Coordinates of C-alpha atoms in Angstrom, one line a residue:
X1467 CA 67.0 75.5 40.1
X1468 CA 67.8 74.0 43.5
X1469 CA 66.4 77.6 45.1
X1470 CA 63.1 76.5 44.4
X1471 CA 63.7 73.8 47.0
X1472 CA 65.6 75.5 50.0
X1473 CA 63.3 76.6 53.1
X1474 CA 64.9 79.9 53.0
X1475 CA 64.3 81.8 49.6
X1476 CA 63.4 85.4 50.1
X1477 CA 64.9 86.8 47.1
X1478 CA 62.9 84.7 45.1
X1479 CA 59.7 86.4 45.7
X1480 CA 61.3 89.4 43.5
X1481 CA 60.1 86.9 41.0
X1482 CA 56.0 87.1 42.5
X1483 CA 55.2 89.4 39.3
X1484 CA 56.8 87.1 36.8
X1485 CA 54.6 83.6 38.2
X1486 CA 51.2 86.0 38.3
X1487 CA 52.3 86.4 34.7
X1488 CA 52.6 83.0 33.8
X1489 CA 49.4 81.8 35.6
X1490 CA 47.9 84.6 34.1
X1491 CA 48.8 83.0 30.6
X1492 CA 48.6 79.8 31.2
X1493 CA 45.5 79.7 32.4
X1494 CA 43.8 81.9 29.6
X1495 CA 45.3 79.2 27.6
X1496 CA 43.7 76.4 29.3
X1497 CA 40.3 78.1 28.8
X1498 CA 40.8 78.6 25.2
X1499 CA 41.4 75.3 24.7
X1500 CA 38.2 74.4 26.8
X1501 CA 36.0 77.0 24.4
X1502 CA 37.3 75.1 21.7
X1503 CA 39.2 78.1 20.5
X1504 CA 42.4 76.4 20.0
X1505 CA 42.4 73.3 18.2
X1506 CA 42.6 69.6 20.0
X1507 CA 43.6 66.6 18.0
X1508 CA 41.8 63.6 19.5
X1509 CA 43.8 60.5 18.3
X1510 CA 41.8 57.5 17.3
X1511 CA 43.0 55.1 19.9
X1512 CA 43.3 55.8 23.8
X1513 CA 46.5 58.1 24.6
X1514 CA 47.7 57.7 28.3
X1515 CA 49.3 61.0 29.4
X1516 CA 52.4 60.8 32.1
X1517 CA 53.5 64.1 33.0
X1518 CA 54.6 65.9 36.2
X1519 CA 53.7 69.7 37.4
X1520 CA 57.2 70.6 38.6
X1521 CA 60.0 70.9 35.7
X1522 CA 62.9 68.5 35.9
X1523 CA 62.8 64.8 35.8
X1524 CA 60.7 62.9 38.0
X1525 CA 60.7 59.7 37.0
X1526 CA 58.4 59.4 34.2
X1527 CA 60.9 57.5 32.2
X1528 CA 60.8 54.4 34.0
X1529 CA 56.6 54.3 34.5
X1530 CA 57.0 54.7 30.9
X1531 CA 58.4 51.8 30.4
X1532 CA 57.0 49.7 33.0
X1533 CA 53.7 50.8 31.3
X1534 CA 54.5 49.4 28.2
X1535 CA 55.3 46.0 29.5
X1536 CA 51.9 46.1 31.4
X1537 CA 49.9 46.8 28.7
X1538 CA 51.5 44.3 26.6
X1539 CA 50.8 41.5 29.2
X1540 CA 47.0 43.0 29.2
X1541 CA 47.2 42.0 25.4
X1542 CA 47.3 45.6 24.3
X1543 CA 49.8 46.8 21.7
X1544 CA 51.2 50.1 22.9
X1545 CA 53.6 52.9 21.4
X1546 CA 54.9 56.1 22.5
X1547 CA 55.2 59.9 21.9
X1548 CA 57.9 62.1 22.9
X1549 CA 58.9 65.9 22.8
X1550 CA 62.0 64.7 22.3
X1551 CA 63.6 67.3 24.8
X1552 CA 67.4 67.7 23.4
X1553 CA 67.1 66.1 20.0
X1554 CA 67.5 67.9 16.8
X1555 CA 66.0 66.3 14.1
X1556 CA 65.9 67.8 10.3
X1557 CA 62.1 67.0 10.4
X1558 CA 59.4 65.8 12.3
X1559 CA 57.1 63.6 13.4
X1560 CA 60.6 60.9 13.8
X1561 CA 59.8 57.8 13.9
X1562 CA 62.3 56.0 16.0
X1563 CA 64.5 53.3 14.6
X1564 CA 67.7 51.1 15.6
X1565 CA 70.0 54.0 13.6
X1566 CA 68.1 56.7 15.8
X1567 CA 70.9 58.5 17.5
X1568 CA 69.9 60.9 21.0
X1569 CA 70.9 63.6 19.0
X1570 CA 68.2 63.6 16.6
X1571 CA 65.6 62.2 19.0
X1572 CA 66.5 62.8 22.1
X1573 CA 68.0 60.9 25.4
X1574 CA 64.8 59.1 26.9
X1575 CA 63.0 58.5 23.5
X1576 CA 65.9 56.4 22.5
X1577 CA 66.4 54.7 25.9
X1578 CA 62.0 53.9 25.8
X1579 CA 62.7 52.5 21.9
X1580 CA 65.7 50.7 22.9
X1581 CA 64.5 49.1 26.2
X1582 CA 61.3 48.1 24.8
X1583 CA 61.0 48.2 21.2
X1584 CA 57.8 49.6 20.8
X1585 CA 57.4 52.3 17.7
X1586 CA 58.3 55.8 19.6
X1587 CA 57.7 58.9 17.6
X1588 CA 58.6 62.4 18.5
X1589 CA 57.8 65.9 17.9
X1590 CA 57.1 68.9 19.2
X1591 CA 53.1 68.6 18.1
X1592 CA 52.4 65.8 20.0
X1593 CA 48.8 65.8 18.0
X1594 CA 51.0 65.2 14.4
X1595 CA 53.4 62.4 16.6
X1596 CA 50.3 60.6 18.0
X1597 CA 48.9 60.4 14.4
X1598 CA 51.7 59.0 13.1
X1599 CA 51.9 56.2 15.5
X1600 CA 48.4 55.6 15.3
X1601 CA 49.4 54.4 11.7
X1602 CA 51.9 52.2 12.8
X1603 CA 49.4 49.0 14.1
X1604 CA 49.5 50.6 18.0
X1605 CA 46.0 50.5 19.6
X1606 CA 46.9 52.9 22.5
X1607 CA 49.4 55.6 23.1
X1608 CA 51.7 56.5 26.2
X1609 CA 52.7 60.4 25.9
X1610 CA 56.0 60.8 27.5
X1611 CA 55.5 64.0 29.2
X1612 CA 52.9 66.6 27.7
X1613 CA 50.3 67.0 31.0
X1614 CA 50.3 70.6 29.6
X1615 CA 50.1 69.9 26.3
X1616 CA 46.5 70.4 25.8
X1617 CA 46.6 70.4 22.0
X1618 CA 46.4 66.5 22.3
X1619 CA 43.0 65.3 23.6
X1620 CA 43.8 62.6 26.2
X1621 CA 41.9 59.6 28.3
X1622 CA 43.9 58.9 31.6
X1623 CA 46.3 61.3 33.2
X1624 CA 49.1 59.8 35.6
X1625 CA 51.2 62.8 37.4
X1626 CA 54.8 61.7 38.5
X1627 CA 55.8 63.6 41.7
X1628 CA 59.3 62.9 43.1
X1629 CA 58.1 61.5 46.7
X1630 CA 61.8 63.9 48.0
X1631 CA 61.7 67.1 47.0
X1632 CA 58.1 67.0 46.0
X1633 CA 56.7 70.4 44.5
X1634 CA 59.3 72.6 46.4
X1635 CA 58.2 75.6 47.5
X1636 CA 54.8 75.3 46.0
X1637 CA 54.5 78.2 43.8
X1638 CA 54.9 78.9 39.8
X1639 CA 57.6 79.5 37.6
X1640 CA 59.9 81.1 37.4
X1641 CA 59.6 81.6 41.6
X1642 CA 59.2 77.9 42.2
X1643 CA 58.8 74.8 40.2
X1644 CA 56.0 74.6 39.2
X1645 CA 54.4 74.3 35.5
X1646 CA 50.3 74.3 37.0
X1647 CA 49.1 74.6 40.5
X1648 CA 48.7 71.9 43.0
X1649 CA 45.0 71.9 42.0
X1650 CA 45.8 70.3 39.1
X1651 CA 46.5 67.1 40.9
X1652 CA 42.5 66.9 41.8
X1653 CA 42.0 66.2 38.0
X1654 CA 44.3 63.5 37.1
X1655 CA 43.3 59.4 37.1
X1656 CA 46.5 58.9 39.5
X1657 CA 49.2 60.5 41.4
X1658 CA 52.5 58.0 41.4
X1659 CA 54.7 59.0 44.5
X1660 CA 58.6 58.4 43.1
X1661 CA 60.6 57.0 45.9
X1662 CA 58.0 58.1 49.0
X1663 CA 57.1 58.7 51.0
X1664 CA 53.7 58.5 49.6
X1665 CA 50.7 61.0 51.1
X1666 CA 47.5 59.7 51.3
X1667 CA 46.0 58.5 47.9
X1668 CA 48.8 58.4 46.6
X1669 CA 50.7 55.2 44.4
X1670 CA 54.2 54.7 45.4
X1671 CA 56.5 53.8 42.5
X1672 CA 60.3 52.0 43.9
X1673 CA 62.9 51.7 41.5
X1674 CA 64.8 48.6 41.4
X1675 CA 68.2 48.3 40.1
X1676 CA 69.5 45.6 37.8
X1677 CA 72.9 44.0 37.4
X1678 CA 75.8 46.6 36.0
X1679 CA 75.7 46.8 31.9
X1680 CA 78.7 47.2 30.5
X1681 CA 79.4 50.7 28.1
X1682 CA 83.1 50.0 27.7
X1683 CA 86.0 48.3 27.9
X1684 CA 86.4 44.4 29.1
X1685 CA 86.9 44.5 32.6
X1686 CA 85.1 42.7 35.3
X1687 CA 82.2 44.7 36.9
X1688 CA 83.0 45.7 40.0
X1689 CA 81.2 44.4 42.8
X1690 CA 79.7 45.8 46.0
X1691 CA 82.2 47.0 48.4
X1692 CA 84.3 48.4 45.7
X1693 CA 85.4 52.1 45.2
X1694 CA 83.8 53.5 42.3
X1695 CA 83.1 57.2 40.8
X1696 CA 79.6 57.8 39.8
X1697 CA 78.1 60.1 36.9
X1698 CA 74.4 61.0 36.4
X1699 CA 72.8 63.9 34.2
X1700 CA 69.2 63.2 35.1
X1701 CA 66.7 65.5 37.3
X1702 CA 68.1 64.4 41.1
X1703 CA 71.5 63.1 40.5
X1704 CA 71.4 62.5 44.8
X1705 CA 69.0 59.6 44.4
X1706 CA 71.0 58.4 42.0
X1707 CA 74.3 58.4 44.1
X1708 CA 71.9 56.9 47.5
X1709 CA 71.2 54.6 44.7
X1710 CA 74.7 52.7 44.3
X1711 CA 75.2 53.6 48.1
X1712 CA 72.4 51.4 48.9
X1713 CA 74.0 48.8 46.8
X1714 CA 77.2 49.3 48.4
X1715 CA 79.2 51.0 46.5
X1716 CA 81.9 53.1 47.9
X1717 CA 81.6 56.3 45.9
X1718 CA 84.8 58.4 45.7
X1719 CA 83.7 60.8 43.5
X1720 CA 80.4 62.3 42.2
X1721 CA 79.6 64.2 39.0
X1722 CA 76.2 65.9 39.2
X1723 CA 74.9 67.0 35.5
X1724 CA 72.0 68.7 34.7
X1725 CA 69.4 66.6 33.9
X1726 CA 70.0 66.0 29.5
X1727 CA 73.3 67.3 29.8
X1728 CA 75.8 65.7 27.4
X1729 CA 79.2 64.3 28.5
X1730 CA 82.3 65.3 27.1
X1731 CA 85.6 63.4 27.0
X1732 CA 87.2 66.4 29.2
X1733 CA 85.0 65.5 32.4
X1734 CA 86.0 62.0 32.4
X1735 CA 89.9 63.2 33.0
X1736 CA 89.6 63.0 36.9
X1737 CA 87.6 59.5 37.0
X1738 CA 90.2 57.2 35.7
X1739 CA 91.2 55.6 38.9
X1740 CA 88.3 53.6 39.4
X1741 CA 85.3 52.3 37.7
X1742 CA 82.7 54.6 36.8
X1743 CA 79.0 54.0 37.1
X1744 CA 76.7 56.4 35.3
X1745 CA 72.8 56.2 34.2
X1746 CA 70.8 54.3 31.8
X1747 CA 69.8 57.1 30.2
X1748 CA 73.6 58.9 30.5
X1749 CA 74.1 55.4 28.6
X1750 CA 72.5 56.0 25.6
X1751 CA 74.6 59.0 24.5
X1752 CA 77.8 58.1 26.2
X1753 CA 80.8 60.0 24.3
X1754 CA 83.3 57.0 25.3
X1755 CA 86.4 58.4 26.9
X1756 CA 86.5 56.1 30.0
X1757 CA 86.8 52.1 29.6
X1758 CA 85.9 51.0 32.5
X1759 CA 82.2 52.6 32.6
X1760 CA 78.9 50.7 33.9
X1761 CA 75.3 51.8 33.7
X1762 CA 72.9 50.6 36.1
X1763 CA 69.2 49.8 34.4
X1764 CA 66.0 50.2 36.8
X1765 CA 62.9 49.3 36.5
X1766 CA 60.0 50.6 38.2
X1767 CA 57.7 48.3 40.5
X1768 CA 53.9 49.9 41.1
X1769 CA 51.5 48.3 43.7
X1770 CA 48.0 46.1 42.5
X1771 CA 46.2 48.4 43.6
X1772 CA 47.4 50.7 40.5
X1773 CA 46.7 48.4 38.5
X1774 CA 43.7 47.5 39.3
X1775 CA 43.0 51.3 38.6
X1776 CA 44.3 51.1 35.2
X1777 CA 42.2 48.0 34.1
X1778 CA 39.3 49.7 35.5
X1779 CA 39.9 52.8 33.6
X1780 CA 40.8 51.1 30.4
X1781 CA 37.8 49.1 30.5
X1782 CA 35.5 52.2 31.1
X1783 CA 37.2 53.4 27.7
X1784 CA 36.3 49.9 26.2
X1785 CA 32.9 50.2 27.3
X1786 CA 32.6 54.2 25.8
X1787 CA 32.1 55.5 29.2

């Protein structure tokens, strides 16, 4: 709801009643969980939760992955649990395999299995996903998403706060963004700043682009300086578009999609003139439609001092502390 991030908003405090509401749930359901009212599954290896407060994507996806290639170079053998926001599958837990299609899974679970190929599961119990991965030889677990999913017992909390638009207007839903309060931040391991700029404590996360990927078609991909159409249906389409911008792309037209939305053949009627450059994760469930179509793969690049974070953090967990 791009309200939520304009300075001038008035209407939306019509909607003051509705956030009390939701705190006023929420937060009884935090301390039910902290009695030990509601049950916690506590997995039997280390779970590392990346979530966000605000709704929309962030950027979690690519700290996903980047975290799996870390921990695999720290010799540790790492899967991943998903909601699986979008899928549909006829049961779950799913356990992701080469035949998984975004439809039953779910875009980014399917881009995380595919870029990596680390066993992903997904579910809406993350507690019944994590123990199904725990079966699967992984000795720690990455949950995609779930900060407020306090069913599943977790060891280190990254947040993932888009370094533009932040936490817009800084209040709850459905008035402003957000999913918990800004105090929330004071109890996480980390805080990794998307694109900056960075506040104080703060990790900044860049996103660097890789060479075009071809989705269709046999053409030559075009190169910077050319006149191209660009696609995205991810949670800031803008930084997406300043994206190929950057790289020098000329971009003659731009289709914004809500962040999971599907493409359909009929959208693609106006983008024929040129090539069109869409998202990895717009990749994975491309319809086809347009053969001259080129996703552009990131990958995220986090300072040593973050690491050196992690590896102190992990080997606290080693050590029982």
């Amino acid at each position: 709801m791009q309200a939520w991030y304009r300075k001038h908003t008035g209407w939306l405090w019509g909607l003051a009643p509705l956030s009390g509401l939701f705190a006023l749930v929420s937060g009884l359901r935090r301390w039910l969980f902290r009695r030990g009212s509601k049950a916690v599954y506590r997995a039997p290896v280390p779970v590392v939760v990346v979530g966000n407060l605000t709704v929309g994507g962030n950027g979690k996806t690519p700290l996903v992955v980047w975290l799996v290639t870390w921990l695999r170079r720290q010799g540790y053998t790492p899967g991943v649990i998903s909601r699986g926001y979008g899928g549909n599958a006829e049961r779950y837990p799913l356990l992701l395999t080469a035949d998984t299609e975004p439809g039953q899974a779910g875009d980014e679970p399917v881009l995380i299995y595919r870029r990596t190929g680390c066993p992903v599961v997904v579910g809406p119990k993350r507690g019944e996903a994590a123990a199904l991965l725990a079966t699967r030889g992984v000795d720690i677990i990455i949950s995609d998403d779930g900060l407020q999913h306090y069913a599943l017992a977790r060891d280190i909390e990254l947040v993932v706060v888009d370094g533009k638009r932040r936490f817009g207007n800084g209040h709850l839903l459905p008035m402003g963004p957000l999913r918990e309060g800004l105090w929330r931040l004071d109890r996480v391991d980390a805080i990794i700043n998307n694109g900056g700029p960075a506040d104080a404590g703060e990790y900044m996360m860049t996103l660097e682009p890789g060479a075009l990927q071809a989705v269709g078609g046999k053409q030559a991909a075009p190169e910077p300086g050319a006149r191209v159409h660009a696609l995205a249906g991810i949670g800031h389409p803008p930084r997406f578009f300043a994206t190929l911008e950057q790289l020098g792309f000329i971009l003659e037209q731009r289709l914004a999609l809500a962040d999971h939305q599907a493409v359909v053949p009929e959208q693609l009627t106006g983008l024929q003139s040129a090539p069109l450059l869409i998202t990895e994760k717009d990749a994975v469930k491309w319809p086809g439609g347009h053969d001259n179509t080129w996703f552009v793969p990131v990958d995220a690049r986090l300072p040593a001092a973050f690491e050196q974070l992690l590896l102190t953090r992990l080997k606290e967990l080693d050590h029982g502390d």
